[in-house]
């Protein structure tokens, strides 16, 4: 049975899909163009029709049809799947628990509500531009510095100060009162309060900011009160289209700029966002409601790893900033990074532990850069942007790193000359310093703290080491490939869980074992032998990880999800690993809840792959998983090697050639390291 993913890939050509957004020109058997993921003048972005893959040799992004759509549109796998399935005309079932009939009905309702929102938007916009009633709000817009181009670009509107102007207009267009209420544009009249029965407008006497989803469809509205109206900001209520906690205002207009600037600036209000765009900081979005949520960050992390918070400078703003930081820290992926254990750590409580060379400690690091915009005291972003644009641009380009921000915030109100104040400052700031992954930076901040509270740096250093050792992750000590590891693994080579791990050409050797799967796989178009065999190892590795998620710890230092050749296995690894790294306990939930239903057949296949082999004990599992991961990495490097050689032959530019040669050298080095490590292991 061919999977949905394979069906989609068979129907949509990667060259055509990428060709929609990148101007591609033929280059030998490949196509090349300017990379959409980084700025460049000479093309280093290649699409390979044969393997249906793409790669940029400038910024090292690469993958298949799905990863392109995910990266380019900033979508989660599930949404990319929906998008591509719709395009390919392949029905795809979503495991949200609804039957197909219910699904059809909900999407019909949503479609109707979108149309309704579209009609409301036009009406609001026309009101602002032409209505006599809107004279006051037009003055307000002007006074806030919003240009008429911006009014049009953001389709700003006006809800007049009348009870049912919009409602009766929409009813006149044929919408029912029920639909108006469902869309959050009208409210039902309470009997006896305002007349009897019927509906009245939800937004009255407000400047209207239409809120769009990432596909630029209007899903709700925000209304700013004019004069002293309360509340100051009123947003659409929760509707089938509008989920307040997950939408970011102006994200549809900011998306490309965020990717280009490699930064997103988050402001608090609609006006701040609109003004920021007007003055050229187009990577700006606003959170709707006051809190930044995990869902906001989930959307942003696909676009950039640099989040800059520019929330209002008042006390509420400070709380919101802290909250935003915590959500961002929680939501961004964590990478577990191997850090060599220095001799200072091996000596613990005077007891000298004999630790072999090359033993490392695994540390958790947040895969993001979070910082805070520093604005002149007491000024809101829109004022700064308008009155002192240079100050704004400088602040955007040089935001305050999170750690520096904490240095200020966490020591506010402490008397750093008093012993108590010093101890408290150290207690509050050491955990912050401990989060820094870069050792040089970490030492620099340690020095800064030492100077700040005039304390001996070595003392603080010891305290920090002590603290880090106490953490959960630091107790995980693992042997890493190369110099260590073999000491435990045994050199007798009697227990190879997988045959021929050490052979320089494992693909050839593994074929016997892969035979029967290969027979099935070869029916799938375009899959050559090598890939089929590789996919088999991917299934096996996923099977092992499903059986024992703890194995993630042992493979995540070797591979990342980009090393997988299968779209399904790649996404499964991504899900398993990121869930494991974030919160290993949630993997006790049934996998069916974590994984899109389109991937469940792969899970079953992966489980079978493990069950068909003889059962392994803990150490055997680790060894098998590490070997699988190493095979995948090696195979990926071989693929990269082939591509680099090809591109090198096609390239005329000397500087580019040089760059490619360096990459090739690096690939060869990595291959040699893997080969010598697997040789020792075998
Ligand atoms: Zn690139």
GROMACS .gro file of C-alpha atoms in nm, residues 171-529:
model
  359
  171UNK     CA    1  -2.888   4.054   0.692
  172UNK     CA    2  -2.974   4.245   0.375
  173UNK     CA    3  -2.700   4.046   0.198
  174UNK     CA    4  -2.875   3.725   0.298
  175UNK     CA    5  -2.686   3.616   0.610
  176UNK     CA    6  -2.888   3.487   0.902
  177UNK     CA    7  -2.876   3.638   1.249
  178UNK     CA    8  -2.739   3.308   1.372
  179UNK     CA    9  -2.447   3.341   1.131
  180UNK     CA   10  -2.376   3.698   1.243
  181UNK     CA   11  -2.360   3.587   1.605
  182UNK     CA   12  -2.152   3.284   1.513
  183UNK     CA   13  -1.902   3.509   1.334
  184UNK     CA   14  -1.879   3.730   1.641
  185UNK     CA   15  -2.003   4.037   1.451
  186UNK     CA   16  -2.336   4.067   1.632
  187UNK     CA   17  -2.481   3.993   1.972
  188UNK     CA   18  -2.830   3.874   2.058
  189UNK     CA   19  -3.042   4.133   2.227
  190UNK     CA   20  -3.140   4.042   2.580
  191UNK     CA   21  -3.516   4.068   2.605
  192UNK     CA   22  -3.622   4.398   2.748
  193UNK     CA   23  -3.279   4.560   2.753
  194UNK     CA   24  -3.253   4.701   2.405
  195UNK     CA   25  -3.588   4.645   2.243
  196UNK     CA   26  -3.686   4.283   2.203
  197UNK     CA   27  -3.536   4.003   1.998
  198UNK     CA   28  -3.298   4.049   1.706
  199UNK     CA   29  -2.928   4.126   1.713
  200UNK     CA   30  -2.707   4.432   1.753
  201UNK     CA   31  -2.354   4.515   1.639
  202UNK     CA   32  -2.065   4.380   1.844
  203UNK     CA   33  -1.831   4.663   1.743
  204UNK     CA   34  -1.959   5.018   1.780
  205UNK     CA   35  -1.770   5.346   1.745
  206UNK     CA   36  -1.436   5.178   1.708
  207UNK     CA   37  -1.139   5.185   1.474
  208UNK     CA   38  -1.133   4.837   1.323
  209UNK     CA   39  -0.822   4.627   1.261
  210UNK     CA   40  -0.900   4.317   1.055
  211UNK     CA   41  -0.713   4.012   1.181
  212UNK     CA   42  -0.598   3.764   0.917
  213UNK     CA   43  -0.464   3.412   0.933
  214UNK     CA   44  -0.135   3.316   0.771
  215UNK     CA   45  -0.316   3.266   0.442
  216UNK     CA   46  -0.440   3.627   0.461
  217UNK     CA   47  -0.801   3.532   0.519
  218UNK     CA   48  -0.994   3.753   0.760
  219UNK     CA   49  -1.077   3.551   1.068
  220UNK     CA   50  -1.168   3.821   1.319
  221UNK     CA   51  -1.145   4.187   1.409
  222UNK     CA   52  -0.988   4.405   1.673
  223UNK     CA   53  -1.156   4.731   1.763
  224UNK     CA   54  -0.990   5.024   1.935
  225UNK     CA   55  -1.225   5.249   2.129
  226UNK     CA   56  -1.242   5.611   2.024
  227UNK     CA   57  -1.248   5.862   2.304
  228UNK     CA   58  -1.302   5.712   2.647
  229UNK     CA   59  -1.497   5.404   2.534
  230UNK     CA   60  -1.438   5.092   2.738
  231UNK     CA   61  -1.278   4.850   2.700
  232UNK     CA   62  -0.997   5.026   2.515
  233UNK     CA   63  -0.942   4.719   2.297
  234UNK     CA   64  -1.220   4.482   2.201
  235UNK     CA   65  -1.145   4.171   1.997
  236UNK     CA   66  -1.379   3.931   1.822
  237UNK     CA   67  -1.500   3.662   2.059
  238UNK     CA   68  -1.386   3.303   2.011
  239UNK     CA   69  -1.544   3.176   1.687
  240UNK     CA   70  -1.496   2.868   1.468
  241UNK     CA   71  -1.238   3.077   1.278
  242UNK     CA   72  -1.086   3.291   1.547
  243UNK     CA   73  -0.883   3.146   1.828
  244UNK     CA   74  -0.760   3.442   2.022
  245UNK     CA   75  -0.468   3.273   2.192
  246UNK     CA   76  -0.306   3.152   1.876
  247UNK     CA   77  -0.335   3.442   1.632
  248UNK     CA   78  -0.069   3.704   1.584
  249UNK     CA   79  -0.176   4.031   1.429
  250UNK     CA   80  -0.001   4.118   1.099
  251UNK     CA   81   0.179   3.784   1.080
  252UNK     CA   82   0.057   3.738   0.723
  253UNK     CA   83   0.219   4.067   0.623
  254UNK     CA   84   0.531   4.013   0.831
  255UNK     CA   85   0.614   3.658   0.734
  256UNK     CA   86   0.859   3.723   0.452
  257UNK     CA   87   1.025   4.007   0.638
  258UNK     CA   88   1.071   3.788   0.946
  259UNK     CA   89   1.250   3.529   0.737
  260UNK     CA   90   1.468   3.792   0.570
  261UNK     CA   91   1.552   3.983   0.886
  262UNK     CA   92   1.589   3.653   1.077
  263UNK     CA   93   1.406   3.829   1.358
  264UNK     CA   94   1.053   3.885   1.477
  265UNK     CA   95   0.961   4.191   1.681
  266UNK     CA   96   0.658   4.141   1.904
  267UNK     CA   97   0.470   4.452   2.008
  268UNK     CA   98   0.160   4.488   2.220
  269UNK     CA   99  -0.093   4.689   2.023
  270UNK     CA  100  -0.237   4.706   1.674
  271UNK     CA  101  -0.125   5.065   1.630
  272UNK     CA  102   0.235   4.979   1.727
  273UNK     CA  103   0.240   4.701   1.468
  274UNK     CA  104   0.087   4.913   1.192
  275UNK     CA  105   0.323   5.203   1.257
  276UNK     CA  106   0.625   4.970   1.271
  277UNK     CA  107   0.533   4.833   0.927
  278UNK     CA  108   0.475   5.182   0.793
  279UNK     CA  109   0.825   5.288   0.900
  280UNK     CA  110   0.990   4.979   0.752
  281UNK     CA  111   1.018   4.737   1.045
  282UNK     CA  112   0.806   4.487   0.861
  283UNK     CA  113   0.915   4.193   1.077
  284UNK     CA  114   0.672   4.315   1.344
  285UNK     CA  115   0.366   4.135   1.479
  286UNK     CA  116   0.135   4.213   1.769
  287UNK     CA  117  -0.001   3.968   2.018
  288UNK     CA  118  -0.376   3.983   2.051
  289UNK     CA  119  -0.477   4.002   2.413
  290UNK     CA  120  -0.196   4.079   2.652
  291UNK     CA  121  -0.025   3.744   2.687
  292UNK     CA  122   0.218   3.570   2.457
  293UNK     CA  123   0.124   3.206   2.443
  294UNK     CA  124   0.295   2.887   2.345
  295UNK     CA  125   0.079   2.879   2.032
  296UNK     CA  126   0.216   3.217   1.923
  297UNK     CA  127   0.572   3.100   1.962
  298UNK     CA  128   0.495   2.771   1.785
  299UNK     CA  129   0.408   2.967   1.471
  300UNK     CA  130   0.705   3.198   1.496
  301UNK     CA  131   0.969   2.938   1.557
  302UNK     CA  132   0.918   2.803   1.208
  303UNK     CA  133   1.024   3.140   1.070
  304UNK     CA  134   1.303   3.256   1.294
  305UNK     CA  135   1.499   3.178   1.605
  306UNK     CA  136   1.535   3.537   1.713
  307UNK     CA  137   1.243   3.672   1.911
  308UNK     CA  138   1.258   4.035   2.017
  309UNK     CA  139   1.000   4.149   2.268
  310UNK     CA  140   0.897   4.513   2.249
  311UNK     CA  141   0.624   4.530   2.505
  312UNK     CA  142   0.511   4.844   2.681
  313UNK     CA  143   0.747   4.975   2.945
  314UNK     CA  144   0.498   4.987   3.232
  315UNK     CA  145   0.466   4.733   3.512
  316UNK     CA  146   0.208   4.529   3.320
  317UNK     CA  147   0.447   4.535   3.026
  318UNK     CA  148   0.728   4.397   3.243
  319UNK     CA  149   0.508   4.112   3.360
  320UNK     CA  150   0.402   4.045   3.002
  321UNK     CA  151   0.765   4.048   2.893
  322UNK     CA  152   0.863   3.798   3.160
  323UNK     CA  153   0.567   3.582   3.064
  324UNK     CA  154   0.662   3.601   2.696
  325UNK     CA  155   1.019   3.502   2.775
  326UNK     CA  156   0.903   3.201   2.973
  327UNK     CA  157   0.666   3.088   2.696
  328UNK     CA  158   0.939   3.128   2.437
  329UNK     CA  159   1.190   2.936   2.647
  330UNK     CA  160   0.936   2.662   2.696
  331UNK     CA  161   0.827   2.638   2.335
  332UNK     CA  162   1.144   2.656   2.134
  333UNK     CA  163   1.304   2.323   2.067
  334UNK     CA  164   1.571   2.211   2.298
  335UNK     CA  165   1.878   2.051   2.170
  336UNK     CA  166   2.076   1.826   2.390
  337UNK     CA  167   2.434   1.922   2.335
  338UNK     CA  168   2.732   1.718   2.438
  339UNK     CA  169   2.976   1.920   2.648
  340UNK     CA  170   3.313   1.771   2.739
  341UNK     CA  171   3.355   1.732   3.111
  342UNK     CA  172   3.658   1.923   3.229
  343UNK     CA  173   3.890   1.792   3.495
  344UNK     CA  174   3.742   2.032   3.751
  345UNK     CA  175   3.417   1.845   3.732
  346UNK     CA  176   3.567   1.501   3.754
  347UNK     CA  177   3.689   1.592   4.101
  348UNK     CA  178   3.373   1.589   4.303
  349UNK     CA  179   3.356   1.654   4.677
  350UNK     CA  180   3.722   1.569   4.708
  351UNK     CA  181   3.646   1.221   4.578
  352UNK     CA  182   3.841   1.176   4.262
  353UNK     CA  183   3.624   1.000   4.009
  354UNK     CA  184   3.817   0.831   3.741
  355UNK     CA  185   3.642   0.925   3.424
  356UNK     CA  186   3.781   0.813   3.091
  357UNK     CA  187   3.878   1.078   2.840
  358UNK     CA  188   3.606   1.189   2.604
  359UNK     CA  189   3.325   1.139   2.849
  360UNK     CA  190   3.079   1.415   2.808
  361UNK     CA  191   2.793   1.570   2.991
  362UNK     CA  192   2.471   1.634   2.804
  363UNK     CA  193   2.326   1.977   2.846
  364UNK     CA  194   1.992   2.108   2.741
  365UNK     CA  195   2.000   2.424   2.535
  366UNK     CA  196   1.714   2.630   2.404
  367UNK     CA  197   1.738   2.657   2.031
  368UNK     CA  198   1.653   3.026   2.013
  369UNK     CA  199   1.775   3.374   2.078
  370UNK     CA  200   1.535   3.572   2.290
  371UNK     CA  201   1.596   3.936   2.359
  372UNK     CA  202   1.425   4.250   2.469
  373UNK     CA  203   1.392   4.581   2.291
  374UNK     CA  204   1.530   4.866   2.492
  375UNK     CA  205   1.334   5.186   2.447
  376UNK     CA  206   1.370   5.522   2.619
  377UNK     CA  207   1.202   5.507   2.959
  378UNK     CA  208   0.828   5.552   2.955
  379UNK     CA  209   0.783   5.565   2.578
  380UNK     CA  210   0.556   5.335   2.380
  381UNK     CA  211   0.692   5.179   2.060
  382UNK     CA  212   0.472   5.383   1.823
  383UNK     CA  213   0.588   5.714   1.977
  384UNK     CA  214   0.953   5.614   1.948
  385UNK     CA  215   0.909   5.499   1.589
  386UNK     CA  216   0.743   5.821   1.482
  387UNK     CA  217   0.938   6.080   1.675
  388UNK     CA  218   1.284   5.922   1.682
  389UNK     CA  219   1.302   5.662   1.405
  390UNK     CA  220   1.680   5.635   1.442
  391UNK     CA  221   1.646   5.536   1.807
  392UNK     CA  222   1.391   5.273   1.707
  393UNK     CA  223   1.604   5.127   1.426
  394UNK     CA  224   1.905   5.110   1.653
  395UNK     CA  225   1.703   4.937   1.925
  396UNK     CA  226   1.566   4.683   1.675
  397UNK     CA  227   1.913   4.609   1.540
  398UNK     CA  228   2.069   4.592   1.887
  399UNK     CA  229   1.815   4.442   2.123
  400UNK     CA  230   1.920   4.365   2.476
  401UNK     CA  231   2.021   4.000   2.515
  402UNK     CA  232   1.799   3.816   2.758
  403UNK     CA  233   2.081   3.772   3.007
  404UNK     CA  234   2.157   4.145   3.017
  405UNK     CA  235   1.790   4.214   3.055
  406UNK     CA  236   1.781   3.984   3.354
  407UNK     CA  237   2.089   4.147   3.502
  408UNK     CA  238   1.890   4.469   3.518
  409UNK     CA  239   1.551   4.330   3.611
  410UNK     CA  240   1.657   4.075   3.868
  411UNK     CA  241   1.880   4.309   4.061
  412UNK     CA  242   1.638   4.600   4.066
  413UNK     CA  243   1.578   4.703   4.426
  414UNK     CA  244   1.872   4.506   4.566
  415UNK     CA  245   2.146   4.685   4.756
  416UNK     CA  246   2.453   4.535   4.596
  417UNK     CA  247   2.685   4.679   4.857
  418UNK     CA  248   2.523   4.481   5.137
  419UNK     CA  249   2.616   4.112   5.183
  420UNK     CA  250   2.248   4.013   5.169
  421UNK     CA  251   2.195   4.195   4.842
  422UNK     CA  252   2.505   4.033   4.693
  423UNK     CA  253   2.400   3.682   4.790
  424UNK     CA  254   2.051   3.744   4.658
  425UNK     CA  255   2.185   3.877   4.327
  426UNK     CA  256   2.407   3.572   4.285
  427UNK     CA  257   2.121   3.342   4.374
  428UNK     CA  258   1.896   3.504   4.115
  429UNK     CA  259   2.149   3.541   3.836
  430UNK     CA  260   2.350   3.218   3.848
  431UNK     CA  261   2.063   3.010   3.709
  432UNK     CA  262   2.033   3.264   3.426
  433UNK     CA  263   2.404   3.239   3.352
  434UNK     CA  264   2.376   2.863   3.366
  435UNK     CA  265   2.134   2.874   3.073
  436UNK     CA  266   2.396   3.021   2.840
  437UNK     CA  267   2.523   2.756   2.607
  438UNK     CA  268   2.832   2.932   2.478
  439UNK     CA  269   3.109   2.879   2.734
  440UNK     CA  270   3.296   3.196   2.644
  441UNK     CA  271   2.982   3.403   2.683
  442UNK     CA  272   2.902   3.223   3.002
  443UNK     CA  273   3.239   3.310   3.148
  444UNK     CA  274   3.199   3.670   3.040
  445UNK     CA  275   2.870   3.702   3.225
  446UNK     CA  276   3.018   3.532   3.528
  447UNK     CA  277   3.286   3.800   3.525
  448UNK     CA  278   3.021   4.066   3.489
  449UNK     CA  279   2.836   3.931   3.791
  450UNK     CA  280   3.159   3.906   3.990
  451UNK     CA  281   3.238   4.270   3.919
  452UNK     CA  282   2.884   4.377   3.989
  453UNK     CA  283   2.878   4.231   4.337
  454UNK     CA  284   3.259   4.247   4.391
  455UNK     CA  285   3.297   3.880   4.458
  456UNK     CA  286   3.574   3.638   4.360
  457UNK     CA  287   3.503   3.502   4.013
  458UNK     CA  288   3.636   3.155   4.099
  459UNK     CA  289   3.394   3.131   4.387
  460UNK     CA  290   3.105   3.206   4.155
  461UNK     CA  291   3.243   2.963   3.901
  462UNK     CA  292   3.244   2.682   4.156
  463UNK     CA  293   2.897   2.772   4.268
  464UNK     CA  294   2.776   2.761   3.908
  465UNK     CA  295   2.939   2.424   3.841
  466UNK     CA  296   2.782   2.291   4.158
  467UNK     CA  297   2.444   2.419   4.047
  468UNK     CA  298   2.477   2.275   3.697
  469UNK     CA  299   2.573   1.935   3.832
  470UNK     CA  300   2.261   1.935   4.043
  471UNK     CA  301   2.045   1.967   3.734
  472UNK     CA  302   1.862   1.675   3.585
  473UNK     CA  303   2.045   1.675   3.257
  474UNK     CA  304   2.388   1.694   3.407
  475UNK     CA  305   2.340   1.356   3.569
  476UNK     CA  306   2.322   1.205   3.228
  477UNK     CA  307   2.669   1.106   3.138
  478UNK     CA  308   2.717   0.940   2.809
  479UNK     CA  309   3.000   0.801   2.617
  480UNK     CA  310   3.035   0.973   2.286
  481UNK     CA  311   3.176   0.837   1.970
  482UNK     CA  312   3.547   0.849   1.904
  483UNK     CA  313   3.792   0.830   2.191
  484UNK     CA  314   3.553   0.702   2.455
  485UNK     CA  315   3.272   0.457   2.440
  486UNK     CA  316   3.473   0.166   2.317
  487UNK     CA  317   3.595   0.113   2.669
  488UNK     CA  318   3.250  -0.007   2.763
  489UNK     CA  319   3.133  -0.145   2.435
  490UNK     CA  320   3.392  -0.421   2.439
  491UNK     CA  321   3.641  -0.470   2.163
  492UNK     CA  322   3.574  -0.836   2.107
  493UNK     CA  323   3.313  -0.747   1.846
  494UNK     CA  324   3.098  -1.041   1.950
  495UNK     CA  325   2.773  -0.859   1.983
  496UNK     CA  326   2.696  -0.672   1.665
  497UNK     CA  327   2.323  -0.616   1.681
  498UNK     CA  328   2.325  -0.523   1.318
  499UNK     CA  329   2.556  -0.692   1.080
  500UNK     CA  330   2.854  -0.518   0.925
  501UNK     CA  331   2.833  -0.189   1.106
  502UNK     CA  332   3.199  -0.131   1.048
  503UNK     CA  333   3.210  -0.196   0.680
  504UNK     CA  334   3.286   0.110   0.472
  505UNK     CA  335   3.014   0.006   0.234
  506UNK     CA  336   2.734  -0.099   0.462
  507UNK     CA  337   2.473  -0.030   0.202
  508UNK     CA  338   2.593  -0.319  -0.008
  509UNK     CA  339   2.624  -0.551   0.287
  510UNK     CA  340   2.289  -0.468   0.429
  511UNK     CA  341   2.109  -0.565   0.115
  512UNK     CA  342   2.060  -0.930   0.209
  513UNK     CA  343   1.876  -0.832   0.520
  514UNK     CA  344   1.678  -0.574   0.334
  515UNK     CA  345   1.579  -0.810   0.058
  516UNK     CA  346   1.216  -0.867   0.137
  517UNK     CA  347   1.140  -0.512   0.226
  518UNK     CA  348   1.326  -0.408  -0.080
  519UNK     CA  349   1.102  -0.618  -0.300
  520UNK     CA  350   0.801  -0.427  -0.171
  521UNK     CA  351   0.971  -0.092  -0.184
  522UNK     CA  352   1.094  -0.129  -0.536
  523UNK     CA  353   0.736  -0.116  -0.657
  524UNK     CA  354   0.728   0.242  -0.543
  525UNK     CA  355   0.829   0.459  -0.832
  526UNK     CA  356   1.157   0.641  -0.827
  527UNK     CA  357   1.300   0.462  -0.525
  528UNK     CA  358   1.637   0.325  -0.603
  529UNK     CA  359   1.795   0.039  -0.412
   0.00000   0.00000   0.00000
